[in-house]
CSV table of C-alpha atoms and ligand atoms in Angstrom, one decimal:
chain,number,residue,atom,x,y,z
A,77,MET,CA,96.2,87.4,94.2
A,78,SER,CA,99.4,85.4,95.0
A,79,ASP,CA,100.9,87.0,91.9
A,80,ARG,CA,100.1,90.4,93.1
A,81,THR,CA,101.6,89.6,96.5
A,82,ALA,CA,104.8,88.4,94.8
A,83,SER,CA,105.2,91.7,92.9
A,84,GLN,CA,104.4,93.6,96.1
A,85,LEU,CA,107.0,91.6,98.0
A,86,ALA,CA,109.6,92.3,95.3
A,87,ALA,CA,108.8,96.1,95.6
A,88,LEU,CA,109.2,95.9,99.4
A,89,GLU,CA,112.6,94.2,99.0
A,90,ARG,CA,113.7,96.7,96.5
A,91,SER,CA,112.6,99.5,98.9
A,92,ALA,CA,114.7,98.1,101.7
A,93,ALA,CA,117.8,98.3,99.5
A,94,LEU,CA,116.8,101.9,98.5
A,95,HIS,CA,116.5,103.0,102.1
A,96,ASP,CA,120.1,102.0,102.5
A,97,GLN,CA,121.2,103.9,99.4
A,98,VAL,CA,119.4,107.0,100.6
A,99,LEU,CA,121.2,106.9,103.9
A,100,ALA,CA,124.5,106.5,102.2
A,101,ASP,CA,124.0,109.2,99.6
A,102,PRO,CA,120.9,111.4,100.1
A,103,ARG,CA,121.8,113.9,97.5
A,104,ARG,CA,121.5,111.4,94.7
A,105,PHE,CA,117.8,111.4,95.1
A,106,ARG,CA,114.9,113.7,94.2
A,107,VAL,CA,111.7,112.6,95.8
A,108,LEU,CA,108.2,113.5,94.5
A,109,THR,CA,105.0,112.6,96.3
A,110,GLY,CA,101.5,113.9,96.3
A,111,ASP,CA,98.1,113.8,97.8
A,112,ARG,CA,94.7,114.4,96.4
A,113,PRO,CA,93.2,117.4,98.4
A,114,THR,CA,89.9,115.7,99.3
A,115,GLY,CA,89.9,116.6,102.9
A,116,PRO,CA,92.1,116.9,106.0
A,117,LEU,CA,95.1,114.6,106.2
A,118,HIS,CA,94.8,111.9,108.9
A,119,ILE,CA,97.0,109.7,111.0
A,120,GLY,CA,97.3,107.1,108.2
A,121,HIS,CA,98.9,109.7,106.0
A,122,TYR,CA,101.2,110.7,108.8
A,123,LEU,CA,102.4,107.2,109.6
A,124,GLY,CA,102.3,106.0,106.0
A,125,THR,CA,104.0,108.8,104.3
A,126,LEU,CA,104.3,112.3,105.9
A,127,ALA,CA,106.7,111.2,108.6
A,128,ASN,CA,108.8,109.6,106.0
A,129,ARG,CA,108.9,112.7,103.8
A,130,VAL,CA,110.1,114.7,106.7
A,131,ARG,CA,112.7,112.2,107.5
A,132,LEU,CA,114.0,112.2,103.9
A,133,GLN,CA,114.0,116.0,103.8
A,134,ASN,CA,116.0,116.1,107.0
A,135,LEU,CA,118.5,113.6,105.6
A,136,GLY,CA,119.2,116.1,102.7
A,137,VAL,CA,117.0,114.5,100.0
A,138,GLU,CA,115.3,117.1,97.7
A,139,VAL,CA,111.6,116.7,98.3
A,140,MET,CA,108.8,117.9,96.0
A,141,VAL,CA,105.2,117.7,97.4
A,142,LEU,CA,102.3,117.9,95.0
A,143,VAL,CA,98.8,118.9,96.0
A,144,ALA,CA,97.1,117.0,93.2
A,145,ASP,CA,94.2,119.2,92.6
A,146,TYR,CA,93.3,118.0,89.1
A,147,GLN,CA,93.4,114.4,90.3
A,148,VAL,CA,90.6,115.1,92.7
A,149,MET,CA,88.3,115.4,89.7
A,150,THR,CA,88.7,111.6,88.9
A,151,ASP,CA,85.9,110.9,91.4
A,152,GLN,CA,84.5,114.1,92.6
A,153,ARG,CA,83.5,117.5,91.3
A,154,ALA,CA,85.9,120.3,92.0
A,155,GLY,CA,84.1,122.7,94.2
A,156,HIS,CA,83.9,125.8,96.2
A,157,ARG,CA,85.5,124.3,99.2
A,158,LEU,CA,88.7,123.3,97.3
A,159,ALA,CA,90.6,126.4,98.3
A,160,ALA,CA,90.0,125.8,102.0
A,161,THR,CA,90.8,122.1,101.6
A,162,VAL,CA,94.1,122.9,99.8
A,163,ARG,CA,95.1,125.4,102.4
A,164,GLY,CA,94.3,122.8,105.1
A,165,VAL,CA,96.5,120.2,103.4
A,166,VAL,CA,99.4,122.7,103.2
A,167,ALA,CA,98.9,123.5,106.9
A,168,ASP,CA,99.0,119.7,107.6
A,169,TYR,CA,102.3,119.4,105.6
A,170,LEU,CA,103.9,122.3,107.5
A,171,ALA,CA,102.6,121.0,110.8
A,172,ALA,CA,104.1,117.5,110.1
A,173,GLY,CA,107.5,119.1,109.6
A,174,ILE,CA,107.8,119.7,105.8
A,175,ASP,CA,110.0,122.8,105.6
A,176,PRO,CA,109.0,125.1,102.7
A,177,ASP,CA,112.5,126.5,102.6
A,178,ARG,CA,113.9,123.1,101.7
A,179,ALA,CA,110.9,121.3,100.1
A,180,THR,CA,108.8,122.5,97.2
A,181,ILE,CA,105.0,122.4,97.7
A,182,PHE,CA,102.9,123.0,94.6
A,183,THR,CA,99.6,122.3,92.8
A,184,HIS,CA,98.8,120.9,89.4
A,185,SER,CA,96.6,123.8,88.4
A,186,ALA,CA,99.5,126.3,88.8
A,187,VAL,CA,101.9,124.4,86.6
A,188,PRO,CA,100.5,124.3,83.0
A,189,SER,CA,103.6,122.8,81.4
A,190,LEU,CA,103.4,119.8,83.8
A,191,ASN,CA,99.9,119.2,82.6
A,192,GLU,CA,100.9,119.6,79.0
A,193,LEU,CA,103.3,116.6,79.3
A,194,VAL,CA,100.2,114.4,79.5
A,195,LEU,CA,99.6,114.8,75.8
A,196,PRO,CA,102.8,113.2,74.5
A,197,PHE,CA,102.7,110.7,77.3
A,198,LEU,CA,99.2,109.5,76.3
A,199,SER,CA,100.6,108.5,73.0
A,200,LEU,CA,102.9,106.0,74.7
A,201,VAL,CA,100.3,103.8,76.4
A,202,SER,CA,97.6,101.6,75.0
A,203,ASP,CA,94.0,101.6,75.8
A,204,ALA,CA,94.3,98.1,77.1
A,205,GLU,CA,97.1,99.1,79.4
A,206,LEU,CA,95.0,101.9,80.8
A,207,HIS,CA,92.1,99.6,81.5
A,208,ARG,CA,94.2,97.0,83.2
A,209,ASN,CA,95.3,99.2,86.1
A,210,PRO,CA,93.9,97.5,89.3
A,211,THR,CA,93.9,100.7,91.4
A,212,VAL,CA,91.9,102.5,88.7
A,213,LYS,CA,89.5,99.5,88.5
A,214,ALA,CA,88.9,99.5,92.2
A,215,GLU,CA,88.4,103.3,92.2
A,216,THR,CA,86.0,103.1,89.3
A,217,GLU,CA,84.0,100.4,91.0
A,218,ALA,CA,83.8,102.5,94.1
A,219,THR,CA,82.1,105.3,92.0
A,220,GLY,CA,79.5,103.0,90.7
A,221,HIS,CA,79.8,104.5,87.2
A,222,PRO,CA,81.7,103.7,84.1
A,223,PRO,CA,85.1,105.4,84.2
A,224,THR,CA,85.5,108.9,82.9
A,225,GLY,CA,88.3,109.7,80.5
A,226,LEU,CA,90.2,111.4,83.4
A,227,MET,CA,89.8,108.3,85.6
A,228,LEU,CA,91.3,106.1,83.0
A,229,THR,CA,94.2,108.4,82.2
A,230,TYR,CA,95.1,109.9,85.6
A,231,PRO,CA,98.0,107.4,86.0
A,232,VAL,CA,99.5,109.1,82.9
A,233,HIS,CA,99.0,112.4,84.5
A,234,GLN,CA,100.7,111.0,87.6
A,235,ALA,CA,103.6,110.0,85.4
A,236,ALA,CA,103.9,113.6,84.3
A,237,ASP,CA,103.9,114.6,88.0
A,238,ILE,CA,106.8,112.4,88.6
A,239,LEU,CA,108.8,112.8,85.4
A,240,PHE,CA,108.5,116.5,84.9
A,241,CYS,CA,111.0,117.0,87.7
A,242,HIS,CA,113.1,113.9,87.0
A,243,ALA,CA,112.2,112.4,90.4
A,244,ASN,CA,113.9,109.1,91.0
A,245,LEU,CA,112.2,108.1,94.2
A,246,VAL,CA,108.5,108.0,95.0
A,247,PRO,CA,107.4,107.2,98.5
A,248,VAL,CA,104.0,105.6,98.2
A,249,GLY,CA,101.7,103.0,99.6
A,250,LEU,CA,101.1,99.6,97.9
A,251,ASP,CA,98.0,100.8,96.1
A,252,GLN,CA,100.2,103.2,94.1
A,253,LEU,CA,102.5,100.6,92.6
A,254,PRO,CA,100.5,100.2,89.4
A,255,HIS,CA,100.8,103.9,88.7
A,256,LEU,CA,104.5,103.7,89.3
A,257,GLU,CA,104.7,100.9,86.7
A,258,THR,CA,102.9,103.2,84.2
A,259,THR,CA,105.4,105.9,85.0
A,260,ARG,CA,108.3,103.6,84.4
A,261,LEU,CA,106.8,102.4,81.2
A,262,ILE,CA,106.3,105.9,79.9
A,263,ALA,CA,109.8,106.9,80.8
A,264,ARG,CA,111.2,103.8,79.1
A,265,ARG,CA,109.2,104.3,76.0
A,266,PHE,CA,109.9,108.0,75.7
A,267,ASN,CA,113.6,107.3,76.1
A,268,GLU,CA,113.5,104.5,73.5
A,269,ARG,CA,111.5,106.5,70.9
A,270,TYR,CA,112.8,110.0,71.3
A,271,SER,CA,116.1,110.0,73.2
A,272,THR,CA,118.5,108.5,70.9
A,273,GLN,CA,121.7,109.7,72.6
A,274,GLU,CA,121.0,110.4,76.2
A,275,GLU,CA,118.0,109.2,78.1
A,276,LEU,CA,115.7,112.0,79.2
A,277,PHE,CA,113.7,110.4,82.0
A,278,PRO,CA,115.0,108.2,84.8
A,279,GLU,CA,112.8,105.3,85.7
A,280,PRO,CA,111.7,106.1,89.3
A,281,ASP,CA,111.5,103.6,92.1
A,282,ALA,CA,108.8,103.3,94.7
A,283,LEU,CA,109.9,103.7,98.3
A,284,LEU,CA,107.5,101.8,100.5
A,285,THR,CA,107.2,102.5,104.1
A,286,GLU,CA,106.8,99.9,106.8
A,287,THR,CA,103.2,100.6,107.6
A,288,PRO,CA,102.0,100.9,104.0
A,289,MET,CA,98.2,100.4,104.6
A,290,LEU,CA,96.4,101.0,107.8
A,291,ALA,CA,92.7,100.4,107.9
A,292,GLY,CA,90.4,103.1,109.3
A,293,LEU,CA,88.6,102.8,112.6
A,294,ASP,CA,85.7,101.0,110.8
A,295,GLY,CA,88.0,98.4,109.3
A,296,LEU,CA,87.7,99.8,105.8
A,297,LYS,CA,90.5,101.5,103.9
A,298,MET,CA,91.4,104.7,105.8
A,299,SER,CA,90.2,107.6,103.6
A,300,LYS,CA,89.7,111.3,103.8
A,301,THR,CA,86.3,111.1,102.2
A,302,ARG,CA,85.1,108.2,104.4
A,303,GLY,CA,86.1,110.1,107.5
A,304,ASN,CA,87.3,106.9,109.3
A,305,GLY,CA,90.8,108.1,110.0
A,306,ILE,CA,91.8,110.4,112.9
A,307,ALA,CA,92.5,113.8,111.3
A,308,LEU,CA,95.8,115.5,112.2
A,309,ARG,CA,93.8,118.6,112.9
A,310,ALA,CA,91.3,116.9,115.3
A,311,THR,CA,91.4,117.9,118.9
A,312,GLU,CA,92.3,115.4,121.7
A,313,ASP,CA,88.7,115.2,122.7
A,314,GLU,CA,87.5,114.6,119.2
A,315,THR,CA,90.2,111.9,118.9
A,316,ALA,CA,89.0,110.2,122.1
A,317,ALA,CA,85.4,110.3,121.0
A,318,MET,CA,86.1,108.8,117.6
A,319,ILE,CA,88.1,105.9,119.1
A,320,ARG,CA,85.4,105.4,121.8
A,321,ARG,CA,82.7,105.1,119.1
A,322,ALA,CA,84.6,102.7,116.8
A,323,PRO,CA,83.3,99.1,116.8
A,324,THR,CA,85.2,96.2,118.3
A,325,ASP,CA,83.8,92.8,119.1
A,326,SER,CA,82.1,91.1,122.1
A,327,GLU,CA,85.0,89.0,123.3
A,328,ARG,CA,86.6,90.4,126.4
A,329,ARG,CA,90.1,89.0,126.1
A,330,ILE,CA,92.3,90.9,123.6
A,331,THR,CA,94.1,88.7,121.1
A,332,TYR,CA,95.8,89.6,117.8
A,333,ASP,CA,94.0,87.7,115.1
A,334,PRO,CA,93.6,89.7,111.9
A,335,LEU,CA,91.4,87.1,110.2
A,336,ALA,CA,89.0,86.1,113.0
A,337,ARG,CA,89.0,89.5,114.8
A,338,PRO,CA,89.7,92.2,112.2
A,339,ALA,CA,88.4,95.1,114.2
A,340,VAL,CA,90.5,94.3,117.3
A,341,ALA,CA,93.6,93.5,115.1
A,342,ASN,CA,93.1,96.8,113.3
A,343,PHE,CA,93.2,98.7,116.6
A,344,LEU,CA,96.3,96.8,117.6
A,345,ASP,CA,98.0,97.6,114.3
A,346,LEU,CA,97.3,101.2,114.8
A,347,LEU,CA,98.6,101.2,118.3
A,348,ALA,CA,101.6,99.3,117.1
A,349,ALA,CA,102.3,101.8,114.3
A,350,THR,CA,101.9,104.7,116.7
A,351,THR,CA,104.1,103.3,119.5
A,352,GLY,CA,106.5,101.1,117.6
A,353,ALA,CA,105.6,98.1,119.7
A,354,ASP,CA,104.7,94.6,118.4
A,355,PRO,CA,100.9,94.0,118.1
A,356,HIS,CA,101.2,90.4,119.6
A,357,ARG,CA,103.0,91.8,122.6
A,358,LEU,CA,100.5,94.6,123.0
A,359,ALA,CA,97.6,92.0,122.9
A,360,ASP,CA,99.3,89.9,125.6
A,361,GLU,CA,99.9,93.0,127.7
A,362,ILE,CA,96.2,94.1,127.5
A,363,GLY,CA,94.8,90.5,127.8
A,364,ASN,CA,91.7,90.5,130.0
A,365,ASP,CA,91.6,94.2,130.4
A,366,GLY,CA,89.6,94.2,127.2
A,367,ALA,CA,88.7,96.6,124.4
A,368,GLY,CA,88.2,99.5,126.9
A,369,ARG,CA,91.9,99.4,127.9
A,370,LEU,CA,92.9,99.0,124.3
A,371,LYS,CA,91.0,102.1,123.3
A,372,THR,CA,92.4,104.2,126.2
A,373,MET,CA,95.9,103.1,125.2
A,374,LEU,CA,95.3,104.0,121.6
A,375,THR,CA,93.8,107.4,122.4
A,376,GLU,CA,96.7,108.3,124.6
A,377,ALA,CA,99.3,107.1,122.1
A,378,VAL,CA,97.7,109.0,119.2
A,379,ASN,CA,97.2,112.2,121.1
A,380,GLU,CA,100.8,112.1,122.4
A,381,LEU,CA,102.2,111.4,118.9
A,382,LEU,CA,100.2,114.2,117.3
A,383,ARG,CA,100.5,116.8,120.1
A,384,PRO,CA,103.6,118.7,118.8
A,385,LEU,CA,102.2,118.6,115.3
A,386,ARG,CA,98.8,119.9,116.4
A,387,GLN,CA,100.4,122.7,118.3
A,388,ARG,CA,102.4,123.8,115.3
A,389,ARG,CA,99.3,123.6,113.1
A,390,ALA,CA,97.3,125.8,115.5
A,391,GLY,CA,99.9,128.5,115.0
A,392,LEU,CA,99.6,128.7,111.2
A,393,ALA,CA,96.3,127.2,110.0
A,394,ASP,CA,94.5,130.6,110.1
A,395,ASP,CA,97.2,132.5,108.4
A,396,HIS,CA,95.9,132.2,104.9
A,397,SER,CA,98.3,134.7,103.3
A,398,TYR,CA,101.2,132.7,104.7
A,399,LEU,CA,99.9,129.4,103.4
A,400,GLU,CA,99.2,131.0,100.0
A,401,SER,CA,102.7,132.4,99.9
A,402,VAL,CA,104.2,129.0,100.6
A,403,LEU,CA,102.2,127.7,97.5
A,404,ASP,CA,103.2,130.7,95.4
A,405,ILE,CA,106.9,130.1,96.0
A,406,GLY,CA,106.5,126.3,95.4
A,407,ASN,CA,104.5,126.9,92.3
A,408,ASP,CA,107.0,129.2,90.8
A,409,ARG,CA,109.8,126.7,91.3
A,410,ALA,CA,107.8,123.8,89.9
A,411,ARG,CA,106.9,126.0,86.9
A,412,GLN,CA,110.5,126.7,86.1
A,413,ILE,CA,111.4,123.0,86.2
A,414,ALA,CA,108.3,122.0,84.2
A,415,ASP,CA,108.9,124.7,81.6
A,416,HIS,CA,112.4,123.5,81.1
A,417,THR,CA,111.3,119.8,80.8
A,418,LEU,CA,108.6,120.6,78.4
A,419,MET,CA,111.0,122.6,76.2
A,420,THR,CA,113.4,119.6,76.1
A,421,VAL,CA,110.5,117.3,75.3
A,422,HIS,CA,109.4,119.6,72.4
A,423,ASP,CA,113.0,119.5,71.2
A,424,ARG,CA,113.0,115.7,71.2
A,425,LEU,CA,109.7,115.6,69.4
A,426,GLY,CA,110.9,117.9,66.7
A,427,MET,CA,108.6,120.7,67.8
A,428,THR,CA,111.4,123.3,67.4
A,429,TYR,CA,109.9,125.8,65.0
A,430,ALA,CA,107.8,128.4,66.9
A,431,ASN,CA,107.0,127.3,70.4
A,432,ARG,CA,109.8,128.9,72.4
A,433,ARG,CA,108.2,130.8,75.2
A,434,ASP,CA,111.2,132.9,75.9
A,435,SER,CA,111.9,133.6,72.2
A,436,ARG,CA,113.5,136.9,71.5
A,437,ARG,CA,113.5,136.3,67.8
A,438,PRO,CA,111.9,139.1,65.7
A,439,ARG,CA,108.2,138.7,65.2
A,440,SER,CA,107.0,138.2,61.7
A,441,ALA,CA,105.0,140.8,59.9
A,442,ALA,CA,101.9,138.7,60.2
A,443,THR,CA,102.2,138.4,64.0
A,444,LYS,CA,102.7,142.1,64.2
A,445,ALA,CA,99.6,142.8,62.2
A,446,LEU,CA,97.6,140.4,64.5
A,447,SER,CA,98.7,142.1,67.6
A,448,VAL,CA,97.8,145.5,66.2
A,449,THR,CA,94.3,144.4,65.3
A,450,ALA,CA,93.8,142.5,68.6
B,746,LIG,N1,97.5,109.1,93.5
B,746,LIG,C1,98.0,109.6,94.8
B,746,LIG,C2,97.0,109.3,95.9
B,746,LIG,O1,95.8,109.2,95.6
B,746,LIG,C3,98.3,111.1,94.8
B,746,LIG,C4,99.3,111.5,93.7
B,746,LIG,C5,99.2,112.3,92.7
B,746,LIG,C6,100.7,111.1,93.7
B,746,LIG,N2,100.3,112.4,92.0
B,746,LIG,C7,101.3,111.7,92.6
B,746,LIG,C8,101.5,110.2,94.5
B,746,LIG,C9,102.6,111.5,92.3
B,746,LIG,C10,102.8,110.0,94.2
B,746,LIG,C11,103.4,110.6,93.0
B,746,LIG,O2,97.4,109.3,97.0
């Protein structure tokens, strides 16, 4: 535990230095981030990563945003509602301020050459390394079943997500650090084994934000599937009702004590993240006004923060063809990049005989014969 905290602390420190470098020279960076489309994005996503993506985009960093539709299948079946969920996530991105003219929004399923990178990458990690990943372990436990092959290997897929476009900066929460370690390992090993002159893949860094992990209204990890986070798309009344229903404790006076009073502390953390104020100061300010006052303040703060975003979202969420065109354009761009990377990988692997997609070489007699009979 203390070991893990130490490596997390190191990552936080490194992130602070990176924030400065980004400010000094945003064009040196290409960012890739992603979300599993398991449901509507919520305030934890907004505070933890969306707002930061928008900030990076506006600074002039190139931003790639992946709707990780294959990754969803690690712990749930793909299903008939996936299309609506994916459109909803795209609407959440646009509402949050991601600009499709500057950023690239795309899905796994539309970029085959990205997915194909998983094959050579799998050869670069051991079975033991895959089993050791703490985030995969926790997610496997949550399913209550032994891990599927996809569950064990999705961090390798995630490495492909990041490396296909040579991203060097990955804004994520703390739970994603093990995946980033896998990505760095794969980049390093690929370079060592197959890039004798020039390294092909940069080792990307995590960019951690200041509110890396907010708990949900029930005190458990905020998650789309658990429904314990306030959805960006929720109305103001729904937001108020959700906060009103959330459990606190029976002590009237509000104090900030994460260990003894996790529920109240969690509310204060959320209010602090939403308003930028300090949770201790907020607790003092509320004092004997109790949980009722805390909840009113939180409701107002959340609704105020999300109001402009919700207004923008209302204007585009029902325009399916627009949302799909945003994805079409992003997918085309991602495909071009991925095709190029895969071709370079094939070169380095010596697979240079017959796999050129754009080959204009004359076809052999045998191929001609095949296409005639087909
Ligand atoms: N694993 C991430 C999550 O669950 C989603 C994701 C997929 C991702 N591919 C990525 C994040 C690449 C960063 C980079 O939230």
